PDB file of C-alpha atoms in Angstrom:
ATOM      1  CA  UNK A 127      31.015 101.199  50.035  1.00 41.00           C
ATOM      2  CA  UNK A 128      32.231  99.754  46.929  1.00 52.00           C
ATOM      3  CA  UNK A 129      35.956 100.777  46.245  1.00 66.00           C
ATOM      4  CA  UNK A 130      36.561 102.796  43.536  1.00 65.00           C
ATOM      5  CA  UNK A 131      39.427 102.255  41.237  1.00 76.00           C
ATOM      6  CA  UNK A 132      39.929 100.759  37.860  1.00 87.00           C
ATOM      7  CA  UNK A 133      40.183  98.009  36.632  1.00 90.00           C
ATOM      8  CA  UNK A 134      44.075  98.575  35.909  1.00 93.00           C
ATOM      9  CA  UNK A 135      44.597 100.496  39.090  1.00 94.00           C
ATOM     10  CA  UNK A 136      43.899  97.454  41.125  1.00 96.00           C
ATOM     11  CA  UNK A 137      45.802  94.912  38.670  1.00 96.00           C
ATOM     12  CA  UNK A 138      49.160  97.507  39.420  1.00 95.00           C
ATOM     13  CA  UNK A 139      48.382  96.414  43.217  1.00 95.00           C
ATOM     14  CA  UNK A 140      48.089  92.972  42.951  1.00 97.00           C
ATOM     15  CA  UNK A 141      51.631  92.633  40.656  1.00 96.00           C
ATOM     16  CA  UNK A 142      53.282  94.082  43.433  1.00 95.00           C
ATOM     17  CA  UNK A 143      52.928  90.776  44.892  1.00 94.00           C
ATOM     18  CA  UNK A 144      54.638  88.995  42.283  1.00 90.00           C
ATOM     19  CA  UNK A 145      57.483  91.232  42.227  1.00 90.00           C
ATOM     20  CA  UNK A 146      58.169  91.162  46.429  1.00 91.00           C
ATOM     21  CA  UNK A 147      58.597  87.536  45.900  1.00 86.00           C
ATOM     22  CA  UNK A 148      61.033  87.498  42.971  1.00 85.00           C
ATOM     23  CA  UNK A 149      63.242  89.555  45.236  1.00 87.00           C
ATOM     24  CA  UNK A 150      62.179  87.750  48.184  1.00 89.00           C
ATOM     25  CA  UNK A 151      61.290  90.327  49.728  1.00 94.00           C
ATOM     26  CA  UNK A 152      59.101  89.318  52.745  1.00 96.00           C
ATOM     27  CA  UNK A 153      58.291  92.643  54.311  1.00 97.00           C
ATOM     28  CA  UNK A 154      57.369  94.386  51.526  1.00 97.00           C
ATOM     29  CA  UNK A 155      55.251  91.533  50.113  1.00 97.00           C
ATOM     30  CA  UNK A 156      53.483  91.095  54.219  1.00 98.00           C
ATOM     31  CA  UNK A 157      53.022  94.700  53.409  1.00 97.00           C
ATOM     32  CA  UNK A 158      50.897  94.097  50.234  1.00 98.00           C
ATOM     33  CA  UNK A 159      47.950  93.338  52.564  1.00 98.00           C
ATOM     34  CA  UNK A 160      46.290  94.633  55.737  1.00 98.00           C
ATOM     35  CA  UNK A 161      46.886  93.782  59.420  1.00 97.00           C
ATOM     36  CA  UNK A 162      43.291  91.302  59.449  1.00 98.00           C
ATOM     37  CA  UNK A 163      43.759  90.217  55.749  1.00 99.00           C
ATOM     38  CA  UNK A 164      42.976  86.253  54.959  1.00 99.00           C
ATOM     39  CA  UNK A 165      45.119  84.080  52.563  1.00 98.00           C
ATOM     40  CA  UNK A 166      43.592  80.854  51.504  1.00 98.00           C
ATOM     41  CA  UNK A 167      46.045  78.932  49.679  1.00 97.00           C
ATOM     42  CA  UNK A 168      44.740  76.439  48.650  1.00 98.00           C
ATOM     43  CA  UNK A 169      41.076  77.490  48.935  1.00 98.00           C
ATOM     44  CA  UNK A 170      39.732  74.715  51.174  1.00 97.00           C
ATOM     45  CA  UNK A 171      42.346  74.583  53.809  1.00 97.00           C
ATOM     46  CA  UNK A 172      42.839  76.649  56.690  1.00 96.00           C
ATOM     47  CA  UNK A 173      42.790  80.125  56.009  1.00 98.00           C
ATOM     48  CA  UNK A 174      45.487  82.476  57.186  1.00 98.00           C
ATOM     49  CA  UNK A 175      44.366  85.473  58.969  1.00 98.00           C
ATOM     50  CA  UNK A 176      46.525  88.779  60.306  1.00 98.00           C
ATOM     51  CA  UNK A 177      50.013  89.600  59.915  1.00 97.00           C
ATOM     52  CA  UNK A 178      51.868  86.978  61.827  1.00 97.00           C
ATOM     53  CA  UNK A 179      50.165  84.267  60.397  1.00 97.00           C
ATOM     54  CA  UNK A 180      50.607  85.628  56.362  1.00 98.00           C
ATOM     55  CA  UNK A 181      54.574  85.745  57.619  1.00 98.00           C
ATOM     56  CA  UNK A 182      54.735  81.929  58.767  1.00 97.00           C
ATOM     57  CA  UNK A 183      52.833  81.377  55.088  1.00 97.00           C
ATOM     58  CA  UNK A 184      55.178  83.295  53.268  1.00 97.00           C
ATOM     59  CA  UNK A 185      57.857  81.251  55.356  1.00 96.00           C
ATOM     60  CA  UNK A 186      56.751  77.449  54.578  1.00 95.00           C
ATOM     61  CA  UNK A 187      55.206  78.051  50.957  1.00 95.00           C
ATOM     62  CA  UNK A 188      57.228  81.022  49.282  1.00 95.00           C
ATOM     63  CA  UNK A 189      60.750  81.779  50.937  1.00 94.00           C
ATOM     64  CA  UNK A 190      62.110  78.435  50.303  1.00 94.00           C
ATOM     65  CA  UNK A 191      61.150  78.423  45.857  1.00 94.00           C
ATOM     66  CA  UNK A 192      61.212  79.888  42.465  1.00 95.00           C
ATOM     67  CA  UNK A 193      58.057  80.456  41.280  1.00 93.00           C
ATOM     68  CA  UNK A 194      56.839  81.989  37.929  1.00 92.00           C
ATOM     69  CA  UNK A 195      53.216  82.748  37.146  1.00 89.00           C
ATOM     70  CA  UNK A 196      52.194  81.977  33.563  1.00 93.00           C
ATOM     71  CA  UNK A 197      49.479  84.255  33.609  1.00 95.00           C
ATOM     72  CA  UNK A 198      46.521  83.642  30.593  1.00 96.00           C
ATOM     73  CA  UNK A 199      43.807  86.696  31.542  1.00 97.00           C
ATOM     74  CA  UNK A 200      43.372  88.924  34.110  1.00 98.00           C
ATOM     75  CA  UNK A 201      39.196  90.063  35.012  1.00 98.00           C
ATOM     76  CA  UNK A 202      37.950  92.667  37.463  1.00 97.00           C
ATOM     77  CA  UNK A 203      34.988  93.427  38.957  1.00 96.00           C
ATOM     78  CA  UNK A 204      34.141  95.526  41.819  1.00 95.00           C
ATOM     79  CA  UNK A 205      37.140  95.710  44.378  1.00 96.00           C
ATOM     80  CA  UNK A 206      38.241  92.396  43.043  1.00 98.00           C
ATOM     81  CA  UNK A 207      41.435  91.067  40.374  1.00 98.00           C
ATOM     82  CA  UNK A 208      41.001  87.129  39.292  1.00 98.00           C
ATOM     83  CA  UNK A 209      43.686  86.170  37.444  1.00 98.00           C
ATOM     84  CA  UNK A 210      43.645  83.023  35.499  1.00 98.00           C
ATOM     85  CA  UNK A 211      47.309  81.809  35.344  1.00 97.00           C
ATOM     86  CA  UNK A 212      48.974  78.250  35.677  1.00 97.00           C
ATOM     87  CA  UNK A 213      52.028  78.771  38.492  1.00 96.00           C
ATOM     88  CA  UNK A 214      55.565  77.157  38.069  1.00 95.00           C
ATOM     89  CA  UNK A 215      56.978  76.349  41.139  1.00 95.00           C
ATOM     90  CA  UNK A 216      60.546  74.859  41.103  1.00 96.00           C
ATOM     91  CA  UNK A 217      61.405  73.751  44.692  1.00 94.00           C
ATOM     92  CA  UNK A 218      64.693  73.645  46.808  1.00 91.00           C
ATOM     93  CA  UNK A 219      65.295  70.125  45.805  1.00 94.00           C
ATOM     94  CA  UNK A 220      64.996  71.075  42.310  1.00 95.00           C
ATOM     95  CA  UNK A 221      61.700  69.101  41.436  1.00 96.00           C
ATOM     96  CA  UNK A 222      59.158  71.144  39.696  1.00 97.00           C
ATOM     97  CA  UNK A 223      55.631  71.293  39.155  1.00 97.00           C
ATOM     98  CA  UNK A 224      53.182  73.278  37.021  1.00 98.00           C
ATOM     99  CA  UNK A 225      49.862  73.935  38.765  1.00 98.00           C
ATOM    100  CA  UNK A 226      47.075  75.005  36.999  1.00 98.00           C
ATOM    101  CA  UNK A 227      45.038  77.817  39.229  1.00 98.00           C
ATOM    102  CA  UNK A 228      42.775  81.045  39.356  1.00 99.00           C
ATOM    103  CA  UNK A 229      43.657  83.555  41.915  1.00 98.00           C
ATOM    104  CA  UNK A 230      41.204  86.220  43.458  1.00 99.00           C
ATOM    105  CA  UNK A 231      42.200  89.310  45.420  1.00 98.00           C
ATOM    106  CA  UNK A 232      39.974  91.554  47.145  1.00 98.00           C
ATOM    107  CA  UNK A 233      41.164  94.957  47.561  1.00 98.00           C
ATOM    108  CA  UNK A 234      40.330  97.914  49.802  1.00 97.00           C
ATOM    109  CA  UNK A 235      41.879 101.225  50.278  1.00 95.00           C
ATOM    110  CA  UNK A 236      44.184 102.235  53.161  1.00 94.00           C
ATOM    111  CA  UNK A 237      45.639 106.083  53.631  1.00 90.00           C
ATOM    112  CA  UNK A 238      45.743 106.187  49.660  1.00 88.00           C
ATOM    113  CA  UNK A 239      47.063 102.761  49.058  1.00 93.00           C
ATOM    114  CA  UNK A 240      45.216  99.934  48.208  1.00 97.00           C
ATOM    115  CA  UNK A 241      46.135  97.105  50.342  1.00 98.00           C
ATOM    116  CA  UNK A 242      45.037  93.008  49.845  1.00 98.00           C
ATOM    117  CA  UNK A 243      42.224  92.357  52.215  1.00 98.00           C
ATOM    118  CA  UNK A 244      41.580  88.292  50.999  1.00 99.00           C
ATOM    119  CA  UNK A 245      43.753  86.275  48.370  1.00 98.00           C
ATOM    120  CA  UNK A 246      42.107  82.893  47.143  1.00 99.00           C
ATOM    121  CA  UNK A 247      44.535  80.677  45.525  1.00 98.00           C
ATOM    122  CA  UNK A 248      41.959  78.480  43.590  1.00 99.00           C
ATOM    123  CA  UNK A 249      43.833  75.022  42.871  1.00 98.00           C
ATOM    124  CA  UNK A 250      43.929  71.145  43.422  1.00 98.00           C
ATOM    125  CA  UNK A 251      46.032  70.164  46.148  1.00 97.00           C
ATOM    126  CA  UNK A 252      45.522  66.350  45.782  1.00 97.00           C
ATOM    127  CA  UNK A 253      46.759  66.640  41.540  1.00 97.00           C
ATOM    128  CA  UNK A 254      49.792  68.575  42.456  1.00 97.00           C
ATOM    129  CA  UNK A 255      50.702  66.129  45.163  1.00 96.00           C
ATOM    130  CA  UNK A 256      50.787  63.198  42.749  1.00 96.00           C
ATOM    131  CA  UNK A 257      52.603  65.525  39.877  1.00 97.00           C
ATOM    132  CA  UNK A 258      55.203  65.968  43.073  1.00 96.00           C
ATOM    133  CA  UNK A 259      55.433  62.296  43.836  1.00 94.00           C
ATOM    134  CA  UNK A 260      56.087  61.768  40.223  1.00 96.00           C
ATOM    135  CA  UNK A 261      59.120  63.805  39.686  1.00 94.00           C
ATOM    136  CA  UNK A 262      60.848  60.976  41.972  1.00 96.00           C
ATOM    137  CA  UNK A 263      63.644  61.532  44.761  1.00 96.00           C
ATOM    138  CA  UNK A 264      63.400  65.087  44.167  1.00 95.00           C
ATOM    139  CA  UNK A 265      59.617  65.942  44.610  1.00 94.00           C
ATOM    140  CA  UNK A 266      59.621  63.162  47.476  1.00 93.00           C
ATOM    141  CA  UNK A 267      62.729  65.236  49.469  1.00 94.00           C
ATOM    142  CA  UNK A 268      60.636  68.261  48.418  1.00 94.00           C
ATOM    143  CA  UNK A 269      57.858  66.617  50.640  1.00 92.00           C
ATOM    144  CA  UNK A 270      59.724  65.924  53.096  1.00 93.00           C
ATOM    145  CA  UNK A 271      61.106  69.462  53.355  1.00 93.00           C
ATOM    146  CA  UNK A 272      57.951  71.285  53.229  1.00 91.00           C
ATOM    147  CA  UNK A 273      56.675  68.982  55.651  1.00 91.00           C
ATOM    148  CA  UNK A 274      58.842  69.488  57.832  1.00 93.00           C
ATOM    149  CA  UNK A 275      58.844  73.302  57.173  1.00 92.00           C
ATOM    150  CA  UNK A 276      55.273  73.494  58.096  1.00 91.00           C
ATOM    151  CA  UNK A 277      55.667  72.013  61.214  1.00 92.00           C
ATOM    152  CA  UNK A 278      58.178  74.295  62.242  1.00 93.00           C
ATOM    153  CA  UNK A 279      56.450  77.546  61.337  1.00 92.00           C
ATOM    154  CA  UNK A 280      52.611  76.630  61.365  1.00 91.00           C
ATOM    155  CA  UNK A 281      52.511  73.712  64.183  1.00 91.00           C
ATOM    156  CA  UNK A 282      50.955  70.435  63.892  1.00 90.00           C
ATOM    157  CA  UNK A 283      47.694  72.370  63.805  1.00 90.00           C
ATOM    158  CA  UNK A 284      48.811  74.381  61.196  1.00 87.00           C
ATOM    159  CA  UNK A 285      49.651  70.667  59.227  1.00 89.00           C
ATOM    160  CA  UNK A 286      45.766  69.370  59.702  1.00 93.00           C
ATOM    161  CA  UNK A 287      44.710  72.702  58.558  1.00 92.00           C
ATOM    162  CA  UNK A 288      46.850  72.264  55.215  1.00 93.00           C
ATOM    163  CA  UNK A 289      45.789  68.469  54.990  1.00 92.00           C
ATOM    164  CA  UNK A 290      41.871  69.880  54.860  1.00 94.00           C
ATOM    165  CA  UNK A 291      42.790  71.287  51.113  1.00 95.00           C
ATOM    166  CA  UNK A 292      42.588  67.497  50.101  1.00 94.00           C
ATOM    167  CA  UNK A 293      38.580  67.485  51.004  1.00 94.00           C
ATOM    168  CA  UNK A 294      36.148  69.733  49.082  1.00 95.00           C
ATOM    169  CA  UNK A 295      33.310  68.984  46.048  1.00 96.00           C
ATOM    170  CA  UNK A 296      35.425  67.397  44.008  1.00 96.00           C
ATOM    171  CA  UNK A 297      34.893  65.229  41.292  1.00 96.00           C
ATOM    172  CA  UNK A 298      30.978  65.834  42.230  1.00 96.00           C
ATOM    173  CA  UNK A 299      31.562  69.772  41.959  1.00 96.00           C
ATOM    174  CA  UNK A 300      32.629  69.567  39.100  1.00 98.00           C
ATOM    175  CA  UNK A 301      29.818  67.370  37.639  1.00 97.00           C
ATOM    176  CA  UNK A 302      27.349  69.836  38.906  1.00 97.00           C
ATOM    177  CA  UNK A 303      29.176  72.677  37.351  1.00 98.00           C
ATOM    178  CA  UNK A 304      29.640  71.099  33.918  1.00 98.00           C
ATOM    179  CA  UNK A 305      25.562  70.105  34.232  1.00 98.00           C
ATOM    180  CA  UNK A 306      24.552  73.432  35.000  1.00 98.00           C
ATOM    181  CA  UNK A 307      26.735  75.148  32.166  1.00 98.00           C
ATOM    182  CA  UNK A 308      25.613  72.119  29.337  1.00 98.00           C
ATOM    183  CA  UNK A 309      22.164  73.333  30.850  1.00 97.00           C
ATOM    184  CA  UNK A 310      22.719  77.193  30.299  1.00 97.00           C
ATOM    185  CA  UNK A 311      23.710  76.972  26.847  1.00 97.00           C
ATOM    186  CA  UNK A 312      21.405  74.544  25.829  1.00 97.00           C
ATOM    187  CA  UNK A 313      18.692  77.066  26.841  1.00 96.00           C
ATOM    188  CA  UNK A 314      17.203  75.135  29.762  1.00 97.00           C
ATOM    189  CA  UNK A 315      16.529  77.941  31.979  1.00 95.00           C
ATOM    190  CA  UNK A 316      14.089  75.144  34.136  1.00 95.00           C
ATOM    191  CA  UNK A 317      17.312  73.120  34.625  1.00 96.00           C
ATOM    192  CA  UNK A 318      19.215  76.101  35.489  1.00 96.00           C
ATOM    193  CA  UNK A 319      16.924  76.914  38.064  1.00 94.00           C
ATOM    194  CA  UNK A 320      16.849  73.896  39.784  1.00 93.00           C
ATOM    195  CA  UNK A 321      20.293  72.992  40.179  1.00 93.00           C
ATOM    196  CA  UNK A 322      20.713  76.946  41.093  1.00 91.00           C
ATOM    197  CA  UNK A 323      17.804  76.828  43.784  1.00 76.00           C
ATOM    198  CA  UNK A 324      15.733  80.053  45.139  1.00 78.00           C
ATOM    199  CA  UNK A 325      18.223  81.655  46.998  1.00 90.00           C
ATOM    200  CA  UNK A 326      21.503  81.204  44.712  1.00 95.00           C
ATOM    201  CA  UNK A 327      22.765  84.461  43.917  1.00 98.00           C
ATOM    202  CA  UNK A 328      24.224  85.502  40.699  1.00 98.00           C
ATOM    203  CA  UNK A 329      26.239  88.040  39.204  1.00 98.00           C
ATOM    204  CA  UNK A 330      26.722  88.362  35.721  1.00 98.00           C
ATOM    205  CA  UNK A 331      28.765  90.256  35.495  1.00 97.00           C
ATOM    206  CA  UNK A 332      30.526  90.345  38.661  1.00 97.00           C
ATOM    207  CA  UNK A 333      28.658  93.079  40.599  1.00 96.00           C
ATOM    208  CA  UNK A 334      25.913  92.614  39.097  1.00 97.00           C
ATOM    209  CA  UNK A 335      22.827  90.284  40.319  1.00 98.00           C
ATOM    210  CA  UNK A 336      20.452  88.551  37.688  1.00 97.00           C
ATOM    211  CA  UNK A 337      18.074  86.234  37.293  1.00 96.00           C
ATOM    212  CA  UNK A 338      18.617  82.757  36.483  1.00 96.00           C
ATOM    213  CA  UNK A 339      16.817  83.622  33.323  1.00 96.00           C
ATOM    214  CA  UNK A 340      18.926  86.595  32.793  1.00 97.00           C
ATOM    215  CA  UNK A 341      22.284  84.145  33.157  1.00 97.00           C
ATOM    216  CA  UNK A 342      20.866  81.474  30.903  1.00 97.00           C
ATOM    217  CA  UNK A 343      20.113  84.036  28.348  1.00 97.00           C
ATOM    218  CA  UNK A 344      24.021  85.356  28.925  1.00 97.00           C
ATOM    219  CA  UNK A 345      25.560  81.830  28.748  1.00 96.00           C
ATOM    220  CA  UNK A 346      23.021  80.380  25.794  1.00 92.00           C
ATOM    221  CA  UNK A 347      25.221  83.241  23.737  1.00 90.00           C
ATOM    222  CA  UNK A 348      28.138  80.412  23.048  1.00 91.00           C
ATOM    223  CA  UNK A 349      29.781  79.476  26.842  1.00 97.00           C
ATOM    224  CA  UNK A 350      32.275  77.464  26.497  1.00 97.00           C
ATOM    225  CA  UNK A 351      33.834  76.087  29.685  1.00 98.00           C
ATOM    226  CA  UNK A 352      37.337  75.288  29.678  1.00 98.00           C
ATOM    227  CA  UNK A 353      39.934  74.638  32.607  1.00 98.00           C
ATOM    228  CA  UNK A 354      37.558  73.561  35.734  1.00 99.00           C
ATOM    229  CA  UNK A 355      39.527  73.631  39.404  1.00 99.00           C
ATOM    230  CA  UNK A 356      37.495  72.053  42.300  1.00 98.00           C
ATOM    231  CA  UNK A 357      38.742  73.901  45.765  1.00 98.00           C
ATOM    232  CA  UNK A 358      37.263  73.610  48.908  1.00 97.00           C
ATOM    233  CA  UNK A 359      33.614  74.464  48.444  1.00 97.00           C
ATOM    234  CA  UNK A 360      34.578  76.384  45.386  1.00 98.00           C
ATOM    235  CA  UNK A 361      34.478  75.285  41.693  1.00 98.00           C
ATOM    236  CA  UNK A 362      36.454  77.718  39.697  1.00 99.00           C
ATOM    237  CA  UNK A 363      36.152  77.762  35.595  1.00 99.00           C
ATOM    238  CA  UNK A 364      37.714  79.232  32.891  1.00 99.00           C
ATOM    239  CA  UNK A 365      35.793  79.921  29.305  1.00 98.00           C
ATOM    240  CA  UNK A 366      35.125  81.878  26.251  1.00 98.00           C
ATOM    241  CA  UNK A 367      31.666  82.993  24.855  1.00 97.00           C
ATOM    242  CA  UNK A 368      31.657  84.374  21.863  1.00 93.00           C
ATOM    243  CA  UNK A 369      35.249  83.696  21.653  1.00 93.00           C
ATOM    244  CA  UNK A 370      35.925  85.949  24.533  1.00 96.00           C
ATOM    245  CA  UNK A 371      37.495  84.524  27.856  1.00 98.00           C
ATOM    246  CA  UNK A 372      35.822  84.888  31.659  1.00 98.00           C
ATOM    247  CA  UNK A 373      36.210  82.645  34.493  1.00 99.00           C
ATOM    248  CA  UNK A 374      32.805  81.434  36.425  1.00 99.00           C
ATOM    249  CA  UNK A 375      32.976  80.840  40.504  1.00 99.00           C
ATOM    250  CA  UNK A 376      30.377  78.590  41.414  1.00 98.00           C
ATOM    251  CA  UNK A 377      30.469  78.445  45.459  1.00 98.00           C
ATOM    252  CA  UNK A 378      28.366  75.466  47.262  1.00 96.00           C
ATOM    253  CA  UNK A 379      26.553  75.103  50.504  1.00 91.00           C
ATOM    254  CA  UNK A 380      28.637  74.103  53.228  1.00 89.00           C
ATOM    255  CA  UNK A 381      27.518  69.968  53.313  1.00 82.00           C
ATOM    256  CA  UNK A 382      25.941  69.587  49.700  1.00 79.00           C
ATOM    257  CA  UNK A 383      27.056  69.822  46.579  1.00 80.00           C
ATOM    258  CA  UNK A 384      24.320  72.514  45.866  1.00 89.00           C
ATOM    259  CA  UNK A 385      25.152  75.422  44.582  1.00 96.00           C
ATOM    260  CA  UNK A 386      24.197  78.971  46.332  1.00 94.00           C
ATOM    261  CA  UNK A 387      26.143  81.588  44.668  1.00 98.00           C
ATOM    262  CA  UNK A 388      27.417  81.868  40.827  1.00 98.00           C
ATOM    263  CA  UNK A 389      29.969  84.973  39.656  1.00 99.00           C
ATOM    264  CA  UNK A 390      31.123  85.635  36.157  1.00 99.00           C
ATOM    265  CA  UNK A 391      33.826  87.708  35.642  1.00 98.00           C
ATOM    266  CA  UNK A 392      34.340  88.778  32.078  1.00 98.00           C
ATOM    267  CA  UNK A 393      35.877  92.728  32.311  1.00 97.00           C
ATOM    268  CA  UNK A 394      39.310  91.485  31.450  1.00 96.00           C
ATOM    269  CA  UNK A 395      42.458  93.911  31.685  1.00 91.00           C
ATOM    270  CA  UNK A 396      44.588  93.748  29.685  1.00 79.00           C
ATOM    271  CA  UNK A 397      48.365  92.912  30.498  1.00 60.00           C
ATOM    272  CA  UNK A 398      51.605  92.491  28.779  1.00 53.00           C
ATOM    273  CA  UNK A 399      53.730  90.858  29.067  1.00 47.00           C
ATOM    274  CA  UNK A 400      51.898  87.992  29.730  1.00 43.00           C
ATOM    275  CA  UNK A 401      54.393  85.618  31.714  1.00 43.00           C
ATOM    276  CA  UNK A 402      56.352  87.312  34.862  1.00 46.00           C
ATOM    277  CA  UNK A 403      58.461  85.590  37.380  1.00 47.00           C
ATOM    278  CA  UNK A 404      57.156  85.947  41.217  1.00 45.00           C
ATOM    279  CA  UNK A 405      55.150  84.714  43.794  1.00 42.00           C
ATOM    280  CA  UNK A 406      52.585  81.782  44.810  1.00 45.00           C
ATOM    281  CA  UNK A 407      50.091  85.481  45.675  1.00 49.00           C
TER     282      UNK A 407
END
């Protein structure tokens, strides 16, 4: 069954996170989520999945930095919080680098709480490598450090797994995604449907399934795409139309960059303020 809470209900949840981490506090942020919950961070490498494995996350990627989410809009749909944010992350070494991302939580209810059941951290590992690299000595003994530090807590398989965040859609994601919005707006609903294909769901909003007709009609109303983030088999957007923001998840087929299920998220909540200090999730 769906879960039932608003929209605001479930952003209060998800800030939680945030705050754990500014007081590093690692139980309580573990807590946040349930005993099988999945973190994909970045979307595209290897998930983590139950308790011990969201510690040894928290342990590589959060313990060891400062990190302040400079958050833009948050959207809800059903169950679900996106936030559309850029994350400043200023590392033991003192390097720092701003990392331009949309997060998703799913949420589910557990004895009266609502507890994270999947966190995608929507971002591009390979860009914030080379904004790393370019901060000099620093971001290279940052490197070094979390490399090491991943090691340690996640194992050399837990390195590959990490190292898979560098493949994905890509550049050719993200030409399909601009082709099918240019399409959209224009009106094309015959384009639409062919880059979409028969069995491409969409919901519009999210929740919702329509037609491709139905989302061409929605987007032909002034879409405007804005920040794109290729991740994984994910292509993540944010936009206005009619001058009011969303963010667009386009998700592709496993081996081709075809797309097979579209979600638009435009019930924003609103939050003040708007920048907070805390966590990676």
């Amino acid at each position: 069954m769906p879960l039932d809470a608003s929209g605001a209900s479930l952003l209060a949840a998800v800030k939680a996170s945030p705050r754990a981490v500014a007081a590093h506090d690692r139980q309580a942020w573990v807590g946040l989520f349930t005993p099988d919950a999945t973190v994909r961070d970045p979307v595209g490498a290897r998930p983590h999945t139950g308790r011990e494995a969201i510690e040894r996350f928290y342990d590589t990627f959060i313990a060891p930095n400062t990190i302040e989410f400079r958050v833009d809009n948050d959207f809800t749909g059903p169950g679900v919080v996106v936030r559309d944010l850029s994350i400043l992350t200023t590392m033991s070494t003192g390097a720092q680098v701003l990392v331009p991302m949309h997060l998703r939580y799913d949420l589910t209810e557990v004895d009266a709480d609502l507890r994270i059941t999947h966190l995608a951290a929507h971002w591009e590992l390979p860009a914030m490598v080379a904004q790393l690299l370019r901060t000099g000595a620093r971001g290279f003994g940052a490197g070094m450090k979390l490399g090491a530090a991943l090691v340690r807590n996640q194992g050399l398989a837990g390195a590959a797994g990490m190292a898979r965040g560098f493949t994905g859609v890509g550049r050719a994601g993200k030409r399909v995604a601009t082709e099918l919005f240019d399409a959209a707006t224009a009106g094309d609903t015959a384009h639409v449907r062919r880059l979409l294909g028969a069995g491409t769901v969409i919901e519009c909003p999210a929740g919702t399934i329509v037609s491709a007709d139905e989302f061409t009609a929605w987007a032909g109303a002034g879409l405007q795409p804005g920040k794109m983030i290729a991740a994984g088999r994910s292509v993540t957007t944010s936009a206005l139309r009619a001058g009011t923001p969303a963010v667009i998840t386009l998700e592709f087929a496993p081996y081709a960059p075809r797309i097979h299920h579209v979600t638009a998220f435009t019930e924003r909540v609103p939050d003040e303020p708007r920048t907070s200090s805390g966590a990676l999730a």
